[in-house]
Amino acid sequence: MSLANAGIFEVKSGATLNCVPSADSIAIKNEGELTVTTLSYTPTPSATTLTIEGQNDKNKTKITNLYFIGAGGKNLIIKKKVTIEASLQLSGTNETSLLIVKGDGSDSQLHLPNPISDNGQYLEVHTNIPIVGNEYTTRKSRPKGSDSEIASGKPINWIFDDPLFPLRWKSGGTVPTKWSEAENWNPKGVPSVDTVVTIPAITVSTSLKYP
């Protein structure tokens, strides 16, 4: 199932664009201007993928609220630049059935012009889908990429609290000794009692500080 837009497509305020595909995937491709108040994707057992393709101009593809909930084993693919203005609710099913979030191409970006109060849960986030503008906090989630990509801070502006992935202490936050400051960990996040953490050896020649 696909929705292609080459002109101006608008879902008015108060209305919802519900995507309930009967095929394996649904693709929304915007080549004009796309403005949607609420995009809600309801995955059926056979459906695996939602692809949203914007343009190189982040203002051409705007979604106020994007809901992709309880979608363990499914894929959310972002191509080019897509803006989420208010609410972003993404979740898999449980710790062993994650929603996979990834980009398609080096120019893939999620733009969050406003702070997002929602939290993602049970996600596998690939390093090729950076967020621009604000951060998005996840729980019981993990990054997916090479060791060097994750060590460099990717995926950018994703926060992994209580993650399904080991955290490594790096300090460098506003309070460089504060355990509960996400900036002090790689990937960014705050560990829980269940998180495997690594505190590297620190010498007087390093800028690292002990928590």
mmCIF file of C-alpha atoms in Angstrom:
data_model
loop_
_atom_site.group_PDB
_atom_site.id
_atom_site.type_symbol
_atom_site.label_atom_id
_atom_site.label_comp_id
_atom_site.label_asym_id
_atom_site.label_seq_id
_atom_site.Cartn_x
_atom_site.Cartn_y
_atom_site.Cartn_z
ATOM 1 C CA MET A 1 0.000 0.000 0.000
ATOM 2 C CA SER A 2 1.389 3.422 -0.867
ATOM 3 C CA LEU A 3 0.350 7.061 -0.633
ATOM 4 C CA ALA A 4 2.198 9.374 -3.010
ATOM 5 C CA ASN A 5 1.772 13.137 -2.842
ATOM 6 C CA ALA A 6 3.089 15.551 -5.445
ATOM 7 C CA GLY A 7 0.915 18.520 -4.532
ATOM 8 C CA ILE A 8 -0.476 19.644 -1.183
ATOM 9 C CA PHE A 9 -1.967 16.974 1.071
ATOM 10 C CA GLU A 10 -3.495 18.052 4.361
ATOM 11 C CA VAL A 11 -5.310 16.117 7.063
ATOM 12 C CA LYS A 12 -7.239 18.784 8.933
ATOM 13 C CA SER A 13 -6.978 19.488 12.646
ATOM 14 C CA GLY A 14 -8.862 16.943 14.717
ATOM 15 C CA ALA A 15 -8.710 14.277 12.029
ATOM 16 C CA THR A 16 -6.522 11.182 11.987
ATOM 17 C CA LEU A 17 -4.844 9.415 9.093
ATOM 18 C CA ASN A 18 -5.121 5.746 10.099
ATOM 19 C CA CYS A 19 -2.813 3.340 8.284
ATOM 20 C CA VAL A 20 -4.094 -0.223 8.483
ATOM 21 C CA PRO A 21 -2.401 -2.030 5.598
ATOM 22 C CA SER A 22 -3.477 -5.354 4.220
ATOM 23 C CA ALA A 23 -0.109 -5.839 2.500
ATOM 24 C CA ASP A 24 3.311 -6.297 4.086
ATOM 25 C CA SER A 25 4.141 -2.597 4.125
ATOM 26 C CA ILE A 26 2.876 0.921 3.647
ATOM 27 C CA ALA A 27 4.851 3.780 2.104
ATOM 28 C CA ILE A 28 4.042 7.461 2.366
ATOM 29 C CA LYS A 29 6.054 9.486 -0.147
ATOM 30 C CA ASN A 30 5.822 13.253 -0.214
ATOM 31 C CA GLU A 31 7.072 15.233 -3.205
ATOM 32 C CA GLY A 32 4.933 18.312 -2.512
ATOM 33 C CA GLU A 33 3.692 19.498 0.893
ATOM 34 C CA LEU A 34 2.332 17.099 3.495
ATOM 35 C CA THR A 35 0.664 18.274 6.695
ATOM 36 C CA VAL A 36 -0.923 15.672 8.969
ATOM 37 C CA THR A 37 -2.350 16.264 12.449
ATOM 38 C CA THR A 38 -2.224 12.630 13.555
ATOM 39 C CA LEU A 39 -0.684 9.661 11.770
ATOM 40 C CA SER A 40 -1.561 6.399 13.509
ATOM 41 C CA TYR A 41 -0.131 3.141 12.179
ATOM 42 C CA THR A 42 -1.876 -0.031 13.298
ATOM 43 C CA PRO A 43 0.256 -3.010 12.304
ATOM 44 C CA THR A 44 -1.601 -6.139 11.308
ATOM 45 C CA PRO A 45 0.146 -9.488 11.852
ATOM 46 C CA SER A 46 1.328 -9.635 8.227
ATOM 47 C CA ALA A 47 2.367 -5.990 7.929
ATOM 48 C CA THR A 48 6.024 -5.326 8.673
ATOM 49 C CA THR A 49 7.058 -1.840 7.567
ATOM 50 C CA LEU A 50 5.974 1.794 7.590
ATOM 51 C CA THR A 51 8.131 4.043 5.399
ATOM 52 C CA ILE A 52 7.731 7.825 5.520
ATOM 53 C CA GLU A 53 9.615 9.709 2.824
ATOM 54 C CA GLY A 54 9.923 13.459 3.133
ATOM 55 C CA GLN A 55 12.054 15.933 1.242
ATOM 56 C CA ASN A 56 15.338 17.760 1.818
ATOM 57 C CA ASP A 57 13.294 20.666 3.252
ATOM 58 C CA LYS A 58 12.116 19.687 6.754
ATOM 59 C CA ASN A 59 9.158 22.079 6.483
ATOM 60 C CA LYS A 60 7.613 20.208 3.561
ATOM 61 C CA THR A 61 6.661 17.105 5.577
ATOM 62 C CA LYS A 62 5.051 17.863 8.931
ATOM 63 C CA ILE A 63 3.258 15.454 11.241
ATOM 64 C CA THR A 64 1.900 16.826 14.506
ATOM 65 C CA ASN A 65 1.430 13.442 16.202
ATOM 66 C CA LEU A 66 2.964 10.145 15.096
ATOM 67 C CA TYR A 67 1.800 6.931 16.825
ATOM 68 C CA PHE A 68 3.393 3.550 16.134
ATOM 69 C CA ILE A 69 2.602 1.538 19.262
ATOM 70 C CA GLY A 70 2.935 -2.114 20.257
ATOM 71 C CA ALA A 71 4.786 -2.848 17.041
ATOM 72 C CA GLY A 72 7.335 -5.444 18.071
ATOM 73 C CA GLY A 73 9.139 -6.963 15.081
ATOM 74 C CA LYS A 74 8.021 -4.122 12.777
ATOM 75 C CA ASN A 75 10.055 -1.428 11.009
ATOM 76 C CA LEU A 76 9.711 2.355 10.912
ATOM 77 C CA ILE A 77 11.860 3.727 8.078
ATOM 78 C CA ILE A 78 12.457 7.461 7.624
ATOM 79 C CA LYS A 79 13.721 8.760 4.280
ATOM 80 C CA LYS A 80 15.038 12.316 4.002
ATOM 81 C CA LYS A 81 13.641 14.893 6.466
ATOM 82 C CA VAL A 82 10.411 14.427 8.409
ATOM 83 C CA THR A 83 9.211 16.810 11.141
ATOM 84 C CA ILE A 84 7.234 15.673 14.200
ATOM 85 C CA GLU A 85 5.796 18.734 15.929
ATOM 86 C CA ALA A 86 4.134 17.609 19.181
ATOM 87 C CA SER A 87 3.826 13.913 20.034
ATOM 88 C CA LEU A 88 5.999 10.936 19.100
ATOM 89 C CA GLN A 89 4.841 7.618 20.541
ATOM 90 C CA LEU A 90 6.929 4.660 19.430
ATOM 91 C CA SER A 91 7.008 1.254 21.078
ATOM 92 C CA GLY A 92 7.661 -2.396 20.476
ATOM 93 C CA THR A 93 5.963 -5.180 22.390
ATOM 94 C CA ASN A 94 8.509 -6.295 24.972
ATOM 95 C CA GLU A 95 12.255 -6.711 25.499
ATOM 96 C CA THR A 96 12.484 -9.515 22.968
ATOM 97 C CA SER A 97 10.185 -7.969 20.357
ATOM 98 C CA LEU A 98 11.422 -4.497 19.467
ATOM 99 C CA LEU A 99 10.232 -1.879 17.002
ATOM 100 C CA ILE A 100 13.118 -1.184 14.603
ATOM 101 C CA VAL A 101 13.635 2.506 13.763
ATOM 102 C CA LYS A 102 16.079 3.365 10.999
ATOM 103 C CA GLY A 103 16.918 5.745 8.197
ATOM 104 C CA ASP A 104 17.222 5.102 4.489
ATOM 105 C CA GLY A 105 20.146 7.039 3.071
ATOM 106 C CA SER A 106 22.664 9.472 4.549
ATOM 107 C CA ASP A 107 20.174 12.358 4.522
ATOM 108 C CA SER A 108 17.553 10.714 6.778
ATOM 109 C CA GLN A 109 16.562 12.918 9.749
ATOM 110 C CA LEU A 110 13.749 13.235 12.268
ATOM 111 C CA HIS A 111 13.181 16.880 13.178
ATOM 112 C CA LEU A 112 11.711 17.713 16.586
ATOM 113 C CA PRO A 113 11.272 21.502 16.720
ATOM 114 C CA ASN A 114 9.643 21.281 20.168
ATOM 115 C CA PRO A 115 10.470 19.268 23.301
ATOM 116 C CA ILE A 116 8.714 15.875 23.296
ATOM 117 C CA SER A 117 7.255 14.662 26.604
ATOM 118 C CA ASP A 118 6.519 11.157 25.282
ATOM 119 C CA ASN A 119 9.012 8.337 25.795
ATOM 120 C CA GLY A 120 9.767 5.504 23.414
ATOM 121 C CA GLN A 121 9.939 1.932 24.683
ATOM 122 C CA TYR A 122 11.239 -1.382 23.356
ATOM 123 C CA LEU A 123 13.038 0.153 20.372
ATOM 124 C CA GLU A 124 16.074 -0.771 18.311
ATOM 125 C CA VAL A 125 17.358 2.515 16.900
ATOM 126 C CA HIS A 126 19.862 2.414 14.056
ATOM 127 C CA THR A 127 22.685 4.932 14.032
ATOM 128 C CA ASN A 128 21.604 6.320 10.631
ATOM 129 C CA ILE A 129 18.505 8.121 11.950
ATOM 130 C CA PRO A 130 19.628 11.255 13.819
ATOM 131 C CA ILE A 131 17.216 13.595 15.562
ATOM 132 C CA VAL A 132 17.587 17.340 14.999
ATOM 133 C CA GLY A 133 16.270 20.038 17.314
ATOM 134 C CA ASN A 134 15.476 18.219 20.562
ATOM 135 C CA GLU A 135 16.164 14.888 22.247
ATOM 136 C CA TYR A 136 13.885 11.860 22.471
ATOM 137 C CA THR A 137 14.077 9.585 25.510
ATOM 138 C CA THR A 138 13.594 5.841 25.265
ATOM 139 C CA ARG A 139 13.422 3.078 27.849
ATOM 140 C CA LYS A 140 14.271 -0.606 27.539
ATOM 141 C CA SER A 141 15.749 0.116 24.112
ATOM 142 C CA ARG A 142 19.106 -0.159 22.373
ATOM 143 C CA PRO A 143 21.142 1.447 19.598
ATOM 144 C CA LYS A 144 22.105 -0.540 16.513
ATOM 145 C CA GLY A 145 25.340 0.167 14.664
ATOM 146 C CA SER A 146 29.069 -0.321 14.724
ATOM 147 C CA ASP A 147 31.064 0.179 17.933
ATOM 148 C CA SER A 148 32.742 3.251 16.437
ATOM 149 C CA GLU A 149 29.421 4.831 15.440
ATOM 150 C CA ILE A 150 27.961 4.362 18.913
ATOM 151 C CA ALA A 151 31.186 5.588 20.555
ATOM 152 C CA SER A 152 30.952 8.764 18.446
ATOM 153 C CA GLY A 153 27.519 9.558 19.915
ATOM 154 C CA LYS A 154 25.188 8.062 17.331
ATOM 155 C CA PRO A 155 22.257 7.820 16.997
ATOM 156 C CA ILE A 156 22.299 11.567 17.636
ATOM 157 C CA ASN A 157 19.848 12.977 20.217
ATOM 158 C CA TRP A 158 18.384 9.604 21.189
ATOM 159 C CA ILE A 159 18.514 8.969 24.957
ATOM 160 C CA PHE A 160 18.607 5.385 26.232
ATOM 161 C CA ASP A 161 17.415 5.258 29.840
ATOM 162 C CA ASP A 162 17.347 1.828 31.519
ATOM 163 C CA PRO A 163 18.665 0.435 28.228
ATOM 164 C CA LEU A 164 18.917 -3.042 26.750
ATOM 165 C CA PHE A 165 22.557 -2.210 26.032
ATOM 166 C CA PRO A 166 25.663 -1.649 28.174
ATOM 167 C CA LEU A 167 26.529 1.943 29.083
ATOM 168 C CA ARG A 168 30.100 3.191 29.302
ATOM 169 C CA TRP A 169 31.052 6.074 31.591
ATOM 170 C CA LYS A 170 32.640 9.008 29.774
ATOM 171 C CA SER A 171 31.772 12.023 32.010
ATOM 172 C CA GLY A 172 31.634 15.301 30.087
ATOM 173 C CA GLY A 173 28.162 16.342 31.228
ATOM 174 C CA THR A 174 27.210 19.608 32.912
ATOM 175 C CA VAL A 175 27.993 17.881 36.205
ATOM 176 C CA PRO A 176 30.722 15.469 35.035
ATOM 177 C CA THR A 177 30.478 13.252 38.131
ATOM 178 C CA LYS A 178 26.689 12.901 38.203
ATOM 179 C CA TRP A 179 25.548 9.293 37.748
ATOM 180 C CA SER A 180 22.025 10.273 36.633
ATOM 181 C CA GLU A 181 23.105 12.671 33.873
ATOM 182 C CA ALA A 182 22.663 11.105 30.432
ATOM 183 C CA GLU A 183 25.505 13.135 28.912
ATOM 184 C CA ASN A 184 27.993 11.306 31.136
ATOM 185 C CA TRP A 185 27.328 7.959 29.448
ATOM 186 C CA ASN A 186 27.845 6.420 26.047
ATOM 187 C CA PRO A 187 25.397 5.938 24.491
ATOM 188 C CA LYS A 188 23.540 8.779 26.187
ATOM 189 C CA GLY A 189 21.231 7.484 28.892
ATOM 190 C CA VAL A 190 20.801 6.793 32.579
ATOM 191 C CA PRO A 191 21.402 3.254 33.866
ATOM 192 C CA SER A 192 19.073 1.333 36.142
ATOM 193 C CA VAL A 193 19.924 -1.424 38.606
ATOM 194 C CA ASP A 194 19.606 -3.865 35.678
ATOM 195 C CA THR A 195 22.039 -2.045 33.366
ATOM 196 C CA VAL A 196 25.518 -3.374 32.663
ATOM 197 C CA VAL A 197 27.923 -0.449 33.001
ATOM 198 C CA THR A 198 31.646 0.014 32.425
ATOM 199 C CA ILE A 199 33.732 2.533 34.364
ATOM 200 C CA PRO A 200 37.078 2.836 32.549
ATOM 201 C CA ALA A 201 40.352 3.289 34.362
ATOM 202 C CA ILE A 202 40.937 6.987 34.956
ATOM 203 C CA THR A 203 44.342 8.586 35.287
ATOM 204 C CA VAL A 204 45.467 12.139 36.008
ATOM 205 C CA SER A 205 46.220 12.540 32.299
ATOM 206 C CA THR A 206 42.581 12.099 31.254
ATOM 207 C CA SER A 207 39.655 14.491 31.373
ATOM 208 C CA LEU A 208 37.372 11.787 32.754
ATOM 209 C CA LYS A 209 36.033 12.138 36.260
ATOM 210 C CA TYR A 210 34.757 9.388 38.516
ATOM 211 C CA PRO A 211 31.015 9.256 39.237
#
